[in-house]
Amino acid sequence: MKQRTAPDLFEPGLFDGTRFYDVFAWYRENEPVSWQHPAGEPEGFWSVTKYRDIVAVHRDTARMSSTKGMRLGSTESAVAAVANKMLIVSDPPDHTRMKRVLIQPFSNEVLARAEEYVDQVVADVVATAVRNPEPDLITHLARIPTDVICAIMGIPQSDWAWIGAKTTEAFESPSEVQRIMANGDIFKYFTDMVSANRRTATNDFISGLTARHDGGTQLTDEELVFNLSGVLAGGNETTRYTLAALTHQLAEHPDQWRRIAGGEVVPADATEEGLRWSVPGMHVMRTTTETVRVGDVEIGPGQRVVTWIGSANRDPEMFDDPDTFDVGRSGNRHLSFGAGRHICLGSRLARLEITAYLRALRTMVSTIGLEGEPRYNGSNFTWGLNELPVVLRA
Ligand code: HEM
């Protein structure tokens, strides 16, 4: 890269497309751990762009805390209200205790029972998309993660559309007030569901989480409500972005689609490349609890550290030809699900949905046609496509 001065990671519109990959490449080559202080922000933070440094930050739970928030732009009081009560903004020992309970419904054995249902939902979505093409394929794709996670959580089907829309609002509304209110609505919904289940015990998902398993790991009602919201949020937004990105790339690269359709590449491998490419969790944040060296930089206590997963997934030290979309890539150790103790709770479920989607495409679709310009949501956190003019043809 020829540019001498550091490019602006916070240039307005940078995440409206994919230009940020060049910015990440500059930082990886010139200043892998850099101090950033975006205009208008009260505080700066350390920005980490190399794969190996990012893995080190994620694994260092003892000195890299999640309790001050795990993303940029969150409100201090909102984080304080859920810290050590919601998995993603907790440190051990609370994190360990809660994860032990929450991981159970997402284990391989339990999910094996959901596989048939996932296949049905996905087949129905793909068949519907082929029969009734919409100007935006995401209208169809959005149903996959929402229907699957709502069914797993035992949410009544009449509420699925409301839940889907509220989660998107809680994540993506440009207004902070709107986001906080949408989160409040979701918390209220789950508070009612948890107290109804105390009386009726009809929700197997909640009853499973409240049953005492090994002595002391039961969740309080408050923890239960916060974590049901966390699971719903994690399950709903992110997988949709990977499904959309994968479809977009297959439309752009018919040769790659033919490798899957013709059976040369198995859906499981193409799923991993879709995950590497899509990066629905673009950054993750931690706060240091003591002095830590990251790369060549010594970082004092109480400092914010941001890891750019999108940069890790394109690091040439880790991936051959990282800017090429290659569905048959081997040794694809992308960081899209994070690393260390906070590694994604729903990674198996997400993989199940994405692989089922590729299998359904292979069975029902011959061409994937791009009919216009896709649009990115512009977020540097849950980054992805929110408009995808693609038509699936039988
Ligand atoms: C393509 C799909 C997905 C991506 C890319 C993704 C990404 C991530 C990442 C990067 C983290 C780590 C955050 C951190 O280190 O602070 C994470 C954690 C988490 N994810 Fe996912 N996720 C996906 C799907 C799901 C699904 C389907 C669920 C629903 C079960 C889910 C629930 C969670 C939860 C509850 C955590 C917190 C785990 C912890 O703190 O120990 N995610 N996810």
XYZ file of C-alpha atoms and ligand atoms in Angstrom:
437
model
C 0.000 0.000 0.000
C 1.328 3.420 -0.969
C -0.683 5.631 1.352
C 1.616 7.158 4.017
C -0.842 8.674 6.481
C -3.241 6.453 8.385
C -6.617 6.166 6.653
C -9.725 7.062 8.639
C -11.497 3.996 10.058
C -14.434 6.240 10.928
C -14.843 8.013 7.611
C -18.619 8.368 7.108
C -19.936 5.724 4.728
C -16.880 3.450 4.988
C -19.024 0.439 5.876
C -21.634 1.221 3.179
C -19.569 -1.010 0.926
C -16.378 -3.040 1.190
C -13.723 -0.269 0.985
C -12.926 -0.807 4.643
C -10.988 -3.949 3.658
C -8.290 -1.677 2.115
C -8.216 0.375 5.301
C -7.766 -2.784 7.389
C -4.957 -3.934 5.035
C -3.163 -0.594 5.580
C -3.352 -0.962 9.349
C -2.245 -4.616 9.294
C 0.820 -3.621 7.270
C 1.673 -0.323 8.938
C 0.172 -0.051 12.417
C -1.449 -3.346 13.439
C -2.323 -2.016 16.889
C -3.297 1.657 16.576
C -4.812 4.330 18.801
C -8.120 5.636 17.440
C -10.073 8.609 18.708
C -13.002 9.266 16.365
C -14.268 12.875 16.274
C -17.141 13.457 18.674
C -16.347 10.403 20.820
C -15.536 11.139 24.469
C -12.838 8.453 24.598
C -10.466 6.707 22.251
C -9.573 3.012 22.034
C -6.929 0.622 20.773
C -7.712 -0.948 17.418
C -6.320 -4.424 16.639
C -6.221 -5.704 13.047
C -3.940 -8.772 12.845
C -5.359 -12.289 13.174
C -2.850 -13.487 15.776
C -3.223 -10.400 17.998
C -7.016 -10.649 17.776
C -6.992 -14.289 18.875
C -4.689 -13.339 21.796
C -7.085 -10.587 22.921
C -10.113 -12.904 22.730
C -8.363 -15.666 24.681
C -7.140 -13.377 27.459
C -10.387 -13.307 29.463
C -8.464 -12.617 32.696
C -7.127 -9.241 31.525
C -9.657 -8.380 28.786
C -13.040 -7.769 30.388
C -16.419 -7.839 28.631
C -18.301 -6.225 31.512
C -17.836 -2.647 30.256
C -19.532 -3.574 26.975
C -18.487 -5.707 23.997
C -19.068 -3.160 21.236
C -18.413 0.478 20.468
C -21.272 2.919 20.895
C -23.140 1.216 23.703
C -24.516 3.266 26.576
C -22.646 2.890 29.884
C -25.803 2.673 32.020
C -27.428 0.113 29.675
C -24.307 -2.082 29.869
C -24.037 -1.682 33.660
C -27.633 -2.915 34.036
C -26.830 -6.262 32.375
C -23.092 -6.725 33.159
C -22.376 -10.160 34.655
C -26.029 -11.064 34.100
C -25.973 -11.421 30.315
C -23.468 -13.860 28.837
C -21.905 -11.599 26.240
C -21.131 -8.799 28.744
C -19.900 -11.066 31.556
C -16.584 -12.276 32.900
C -15.829 -15.481 34.786
C -17.026 -16.773 37.190
C -20.528 -15.525 36.192
C -19.827 -16.135 32.529
C -18.722 -19.722 33.175
C -21.754 -20.450 35.375
C -24.268 -19.040 32.863
C -22.630 -20.529 29.776
C -22.739 -23.999 31.312
C -26.543 -23.704 31.437
C -27.144 -21.821 28.208
C -24.977 -24.064 26.036
C -27.175 -27.118 26.695
C -29.965 -26.444 24.160
C -27.300 -25.638 21.533
C -25.184 -28.751 21.941
C -24.697 -31.180 19.033
C -26.971 -33.808 20.587
C -29.901 -31.439 21.185
C -29.507 -29.701 17.836
C -29.482 -33.040 16.019
C -33.182 -33.198 16.967
C -33.795 -29.758 15.409
C -32.123 -30.659 12.117
C -35.241 -32.002 10.446
C -37.196 -28.883 11.380
C -34.396 -26.610 10.109
C -34.409 -28.503 6.795
C -38.179 -28.041 6.503
C -38.078 -24.283 7.184
C -35.192 -23.767 4.770
C -36.786 -25.899 2.010
C -40.021 -23.965 2.379
C -38.217 -20.595 2.214
C -36.231 -21.570 -0.899
C -39.291 -23.072 -2.626
C -41.288 -19.904 -1.846
C -38.476 -17.675 -3.113
C -38.340 -19.643 -6.384
C -42.144 -19.501 -6.831
C -42.649 -15.893 -5.731
C -39.521 -13.853 -6.432
C -39.446 -10.597 -4.456
C -37.416 -7.532 -5.497
C -35.340 -8.191 -2.369
C -34.400 -11.816 -1.576
C -33.754 -10.863 2.069
C -37.541 -10.656 2.549
C -37.470 -14.445 2.131
C -34.094 -15.215 3.774
C -34.981 -13.348 6.985
C -37.540 -16.050 7.768
C -34.866 -18.758 8.184
C -33.132 -17.581 11.393
C -36.287 -16.038 12.862
C -38.485 -19.109 12.389
C -35.755 -21.478 13.579
C -34.747 -19.593 16.746
C -38.370 -18.773 17.669
C -39.380 -22.445 17.262
C -36.390 -23.610 19.356
C -37.269 -21.092 22.090
C -40.937 -22.152 22.104
C -42.198 -18.683 21.121
C -45.829 -18.853 19.837
C -45.914 -18.636 16.045
C -48.316 -15.673 16.155
C -45.481 -13.602 17.724
C -42.652 -14.506 15.305
C -43.112 -11.551 12.944
C -43.277 -9.085 15.873
C -40.197 -10.641 17.482
C -38.264 -10.527 14.186
C -39.083 -6.850 13.624
C -38.287 -5.860 17.259
C -34.896 -7.590 17.180
C -33.935 -5.796 13.988
C -35.054 -2.493 15.551
C -33.083 -3.221 18.750
C -29.930 -3.718 16.679
C -30.276 -1.532 13.662
C -32.401 1.467 14.432
C -30.294 4.592 13.831
C -31.814 6.080 16.980
C -30.269 5.034 20.302
C -33.588 5.798 22.057
C -35.441 3.524 19.627
C -32.887 0.745 20.196
C -33.218 0.997 23.982
C -37.030 1.001 23.743
C -37.054 -2.040 21.444
C -34.763 -3.878 23.890
C -37.144 -2.889 26.704
C -40.084 -4.383 24.751
C -38.159 -7.634 24.251
C -37.183 -7.809 27.963
C -40.853 -7.248 28.899
C -41.959 -9.984 26.478
C -39.552 -12.503 28.022
C -40.356 -11.404 31.599
C -44.008 -12.281 30.922
C -43.010 -15.553 29.250
C -40.784 -16.610 32.183
C -43.445 -15.826 34.783
C -46.151 -17.628 32.738
C -43.874 -20.654 32.557
C -43.499 -20.675 36.351
C -47.242 -21.399 36.500
C -47.731 -23.623 33.461
C -44.306 -25.207 32.756
C -45.347 -25.511 29.093
C -42.222 -23.982 27.534
C -39.638 -26.785 27.307
C -36.808 -24.409 26.378
C -37.306 -22.244 29.481
C -38.067 -25.235 31.720
C -34.812 -26.846 30.549
C -32.841 -23.729 31.482
C -34.477 -23.381 34.897
C -34.083 -27.032 35.887
C -31.253 -27.592 38.344
C -28.573 -29.547 36.506
C -25.451 -29.794 38.590
C -26.048 -28.190 41.932
C -25.351 -24.498 41.651
C -25.691 -23.357 38.056
C -29.335 -22.285 37.860
C -30.024 -18.825 36.426
C -31.991 -16.155 38.312
C -35.167 -14.925 36.613
C -33.405 -11.684 35.698
C -30.475 -13.560 34.140
C -32.920 -15.783 32.302
C -34.735 -12.804 30.763
C -31.510 -11.032 29.731
C -30.078 -14.206 28.206
C -33.253 -15.138 26.344
C -32.940 -11.696 24.737
C -29.245 -12.335 24.046
C -29.943 -15.684 22.407
C -32.764 -14.231 20.341
C -30.614 -11.305 19.188
C -27.649 -13.534 18.364
C -29.834 -16.034 16.558
C -31.845 -13.628 14.476
C -29.648 -10.945 12.957
C -26.280 -12.462 12.210
C -27.237 -15.644 10.332
C -29.362 -13.621 7.931
C -26.293 -11.585 6.933
C -24.284 -14.716 6.191
C -27.109 -16.216 4.095
C -27.377 -12.964 2.130
C -23.604 -12.575 1.614
C -23.218 -16.161 0.488
C -26.078 -15.840 -2.015
C -24.624 -12.563 -3.290
C -21.181 -14.102 -3.829
C -22.643 -17.165 -5.576
C -24.572 -14.830 -7.895
C -21.389 -12.846 -8.582
C -19.299 -16.007 -9.085
C -21.328 -18.580 -11.068
C -18.170 -20.743 -11.286
C -18.219 -21.092 -7.481
C -21.940 -21.890 -7.542
C -21.294 -24.617 -10.143
C -18.679 -26.193 -7.836
C -21.357 -26.576 -5.177
C -24.235 -27.476 -7.521
C -22.078 -30.072 -9.294
C -20.993 -31.710 -6.037
C -17.268 -30.814 -6.271
C -17.500 -28.798 -3.044
C -19.562 -29.942 -0.058
C -22.023 -27.457 1.514
C -20.141 -27.611 4.848
C -16.968 -26.154 3.261
C -18.891 -23.508 1.349
C -20.613 -22.587 4.638
C -17.227 -21.798 6.221
C -16.251 -19.566 3.296
C -19.623 -17.816 3.561
C -18.895 -17.191 7.228
C -15.346 -15.941 6.566
C -16.639 -13.626 3.861
C -19.719 -12.233 5.575
C -18.427 -11.112 9.052
C -21.790 -10.285 10.660
C -19.912 -9.391 13.865
C -17.458 -6.873 12.424
C -15.856 -5.800 15.690
C -15.718 -6.915 19.301
C -14.626 -4.792 22.261
C -12.915 -5.514 25.575
C -11.594 -3.333 28.416
C -8.224 -4.075 30.001
C -8.127 -4.840 33.717
C -4.324 -4.441 33.975
C -1.371 -3.646 31.712
C -1.316 -5.954 28.680
C 0.989 -6.143 25.672
C -0.884 -6.553 22.383
C 1.452 -7.002 19.446
C 4.197 -4.408 20.043
C 2.058 -2.092 22.102
C 1.799 -1.908 25.870
C -1.745 -1.051 26.871
C -2.474 0.292 30.348
C -5.371 -0.756 32.597
C -8.921 0.501 31.950
C -8.388 0.987 28.190
C -10.800 -0.108 25.489
C -9.505 -2.594 22.920
C -11.404 -3.216 19.685
C -10.685 -6.270 17.518
C -11.730 -6.157 13.860
C -12.891 -9.645 12.902
C -13.307 -8.518 9.285
C -9.599 -7.755 9.229
C -8.604 -11.080 10.831
C -10.618 -12.949 8.175
C -8.572 -11.289 5.401
C -5.142 -11.521 7.031
C -2.693 -12.955 4.460
C -0.596 -14.412 7.295
C -3.509 -16.775 7.914
C -5.305 -17.192 4.570
C -3.864 -17.798 1.103
C -5.252 -15.320 -1.382
C -7.573 -13.872 1.305
C -9.507 -11.537 -1.011
C -10.676 -14.389 -3.228
C -14.025 -16.032 -2.514
C -13.220 -19.746 -2.710
C -15.970 -22.132 -1.593
C -13.543 -25.057 -1.486
C -10.978 -23.281 0.752
C -9.316 -25.706 3.148
C -8.102 -24.985 6.698
C -10.564 -22.106 6.857
C -9.995 -20.933 10.437
C -12.016 -17.718 10.192
C -12.879 -15.800 13.357
C -16.485 -14.965 12.468
C -17.690 -16.686 15.654
C -14.978 -15.063 17.787
C -12.541 -17.112 19.887
C -11.879 -18.051 23.514
C -14.534 -18.282 26.215
C -17.008 -15.956 24.512
C -16.985 -17.969 21.299
C -20.460 -17.890 19.784
C -23.067 -19.957 21.607
C -25.032 -20.484 18.397
C -22.210 -21.422 16.011
C -23.533 -24.971 15.529
C -27.059 -23.723 14.929
C -25.875 -21.085 12.448
C -23.820 -23.693 10.572
C -26.831 -26.033 10.505
C -29.018 -23.331 8.936
C -26.450 -22.186 6.379
C -25.549 -25.716 5.297
C -29.256 -26.617 5.004
C -29.703 -23.519 2.830
C -26.913 -24.584 0.472
C -28.363 -28.095 0.236
C -31.795 -26.648 -0.586
C -30.267 -24.378 -3.259
C -28.485 -27.368 -4.769
C -31.745 -29.343 -4.951
C -34.146 -26.638 -6.104
C -32.167 -23.915 -7.878
C -30.228 -23.877 -11.130
C -29.254 -20.203 -11.425
C -28.792 -17.405 -8.929
C -29.296 -14.138 -10.786
C -28.190 -10.702 -9.576
C -30.821 -8.208 -10.793
C -29.529 -4.947 -9.324
C -27.197 -3.298 -6.844
C -27.088 -4.870 -3.350
C -26.995 -2.444 -0.427
C -24.962 -2.743 2.787
C -26.312 -1.510 6.118
C -23.273 0.704 6.840
C -22.750 -0.648 10.375
C -19.266 -1.284 11.758
C -20.774 -3.760 14.247
C -23.484 -6.020 12.751
C -22.289 -5.409 9.207
C -24.048 -6.938 6.232
C -26.429 -6.635 3.289
C -29.871 -5.273 3.964
C -31.013 -5.294 0.323
C -30.267 -8.084 -2.109
C -31.943 -7.970 -5.515
C -31.308 -11.607 -6.388
C -33.656 -14.070 -8.090
C -33.397 -17.829 -7.536
C -34.475 -19.799 -10.627
C -35.444 -23.470 -10.753
C -23.516 -16.354 11.340
C -24.026 -16.343 12.544
C -23.360 -15.798 13.772
C -22.238 -15.036 13.929
C -21.304 -14.529 12.839
C -22.061 -14.812 15.349
C -21.000 -14.110 15.910
C -20.709 -14.088 17.254
C -19.484 -13.561 17.844
C -18.344 -12.906 17.078
C -19.569 -13.740 19.194
C -18.485 -13.390 20.227
C -18.711 -12.070 20.911
C -17.603 -11.720 21.890
O -16.526 -12.303 21.849
O -17.811 -10.800 22.695
C -20.849 -14.363 19.466
C -21.318 -14.670 20.731
C -22.611 -15.105 20.953
N -23.528 -15.521 20.016
Fe -23.271 -15.585 18.026
N -23.096 -15.411 16.025
C -23.903 -16.044 15.095
C -25.026 -16.800 15.363
C -25.592 -16.966 16.596
C -26.787 -17.732 16.877
C -27.580 -18.545 15.852
C -27.046 -17.594 18.207
C -28.205 -18.190 18.949
C -28.101 -19.171 19.724
C -25.972 -16.767 18.781
C -25.854 -16.399 20.110
C -24.697 -15.879 20.674
C -24.519 -15.657 22.110
C -25.564 -15.899 23.192
C -23.208 -15.189 22.287
C -22.502 -14.836 23.592
C -21.552 -15.971 23.941
C -20.652 -15.675 25.124
O -20.486 -14.509 25.491
O -20.102 -16.638 25.693
N -25.121 -16.412 17.775
N -21.516 -14.582 18.280
